[in-house]
């Protein structure tokens, strides 16, 4: 979890892609909140459709990093 104030020290350009409406794991509110915590962050709509990854049969499932 990131708390307010923890990202204020970022001094490099940051682009955050807004989450899609159908993404239940990374909500739009989350991407908007993170962008608000980083001074000068550029919040943009992603160049792909909202359900891009849900509609691709045969794509391997994400594997958690260890």
mmCIF file of C-alpha atoms in Angstrom:
data_model
loop_
_atom_site.group_PDB
_atom_site.id
_atom_site.type_symbol
_atom_site.label_atom_id
_atom_site.label_comp_id
_atom_site.label_asym_id
_atom_site.label_seq_id
_atom_site.Cartn_x
_atom_site.Cartn_y
_atom_site.Cartn_z
ATOM 1 C CA UNK A 1 0.000 0.000 0.000
ATOM 2 C CA UNK A 2 1.195 3.472 -0.848
ATOM 3 C CA UNK A 3 0.273 6.260 1.523
ATOM 4 C CA UNK A 4 -0.072 9.951 0.824
ATOM 5 C CA UNK A 5 3.316 11.641 0.868
ATOM 6 C CA UNK A 6 5.351 8.568 -0.091
ATOM 7 C CA UNK A 7 5.487 9.425 -3.800
ATOM 8 C CA UNK A 8 5.980 13.184 -3.544
ATOM 9 C CA UNK A 9 9.759 12.832 -3.898
ATOM 10 C CA UNK A 10 9.607 11.425 -7.424
ATOM 11 C CA UNK A 11 11.421 13.939 -9.625
ATOM 12 C CA UNK A 12 11.327 12.220 -13.032
ATOM 13 C CA UNK A 13 8.590 12.435 -15.678
ATOM 14 C CA UNK A 14 5.841 9.894 -14.959
ATOM 15 C CA UNK A 15 3.041 8.724 -17.249
ATOM 16 C CA UNK A 16 0.253 6.736 -15.639
ATOM 17 C CA UNK A 17 -2.225 4.912 -17.841
ATOM 18 C CA UNK A 18 -5.722 5.049 -16.404
ATOM 19 C CA UNK A 19 -7.135 1.621 -15.632
ATOM 20 C CA UNK A 20 -10.074 0.327 -17.619
ATOM 21 C CA UNK A 21 -13.585 0.232 -16.223
ATOM 22 C CA UNK A 22 -13.604 -3.579 -16.409
ATOM 23 C CA UNK A 23 -10.346 -4.036 -14.443
ATOM 24 C CA UNK A 24 -11.458 -5.120 -10.982
ATOM 25 C CA UNK A 25 -7.892 -5.565 -9.712
ATOM 26 C CA UNK A 26 -6.530 -2.152 -10.717
ATOM 27 C CA UNK A 27 -9.439 0.259 -10.509
ATOM 28 C CA UNK A 28 -9.653 3.627 -12.222
ATOM 29 C CA UNK A 29 -9.775 5.202 -8.787
ATOM 30 C CA UNK A 30 -6.403 3.615 -7.977
ATOM 31 C CA UNK A 31 -4.652 4.975 -11.072
ATOM 32 C CA UNK A 32 -6.206 8.407 -10.487
ATOM 33 C CA UNK A 33 -5.138 8.413 -6.815
ATOM 34 C CA UNK A 34 -1.556 7.386 -7.639
ATOM 35 C CA UNK A 35 -1.331 10.087 -10.317
ATOM 36 C CA UNK A 36 -2.530 12.647 -7.784
ATOM 37 C CA UNK A 37 0.250 11.598 -5.364
ATOM 38 C CA UNK A 38 3.060 12.215 -7.889
ATOM 39 C CA UNK A 39 3.717 15.883 -8.619
ATOM 40 C CA UNK A 40 3.458 16.530 -12.365
ATOM 41 C CA UNK A 41 2.303 13.010 -13.226
ATOM 42 C CA UNK A 42 0.603 12.735 -16.601
ATOM 43 C CA UNK A 43 -2.572 10.612 -16.363
ATOM 44 C CA UNK A 44 -3.602 9.301 -19.792
ATOM 45 C CA UNK A 45 -6.130 6.961 -21.313
ATOM 46 C CA UNK A 46 -4.454 3.763 -22.540
ATOM 47 C CA UNK A 47 -4.174 3.293 -26.320
ATOM 48 C CA UNK A 48 -5.957 -0.079 -26.151
ATOM 49 C CA UNK A 49 -9.577 -0.992 -25.538
ATOM 50 C CA UNK A 50 -11.047 -1.538 -22.095
ATOM 51 C CA UNK A 51 -11.344 -5.308 -22.475
ATOM 52 C CA UNK A 52 -8.203 -5.872 -24.570
ATOM 53 C CA UNK A 53 -6.667 -8.590 -22.413
ATOM 54 C CA UNK A 54 -9.950 -10.272 -21.546
ATOM 55 C CA UNK A 55 -10.743 -11.020 -25.178
ATOM 56 C CA UNK A 56 -7.519 -12.791 -26.155
ATOM 57 C CA UNK A 57 -7.980 -16.559 -26.042
ATOM 58 C CA UNK A 58 -4.839 -18.562 -25.443
ATOM 59 C CA UNK A 59 -3.009 -15.811 -23.584
ATOM 60 C CA UNK A 60 -1.096 -17.269 -20.638
ATOM 61 C CA UNK A 61 -2.368 -16.340 -17.226
ATOM 62 C CA UNK A 62 -0.261 -13.921 -15.215
ATOM 63 C CA UNK A 63 2.117 -15.643 -12.837
ATOM 64 C CA UNK A 64 2.797 -13.960 -9.497
ATOM 65 C CA UNK A 65 6.407 -12.857 -9.015
ATOM 66 C CA UNK A 66 8.318 -14.341 -6.135
#
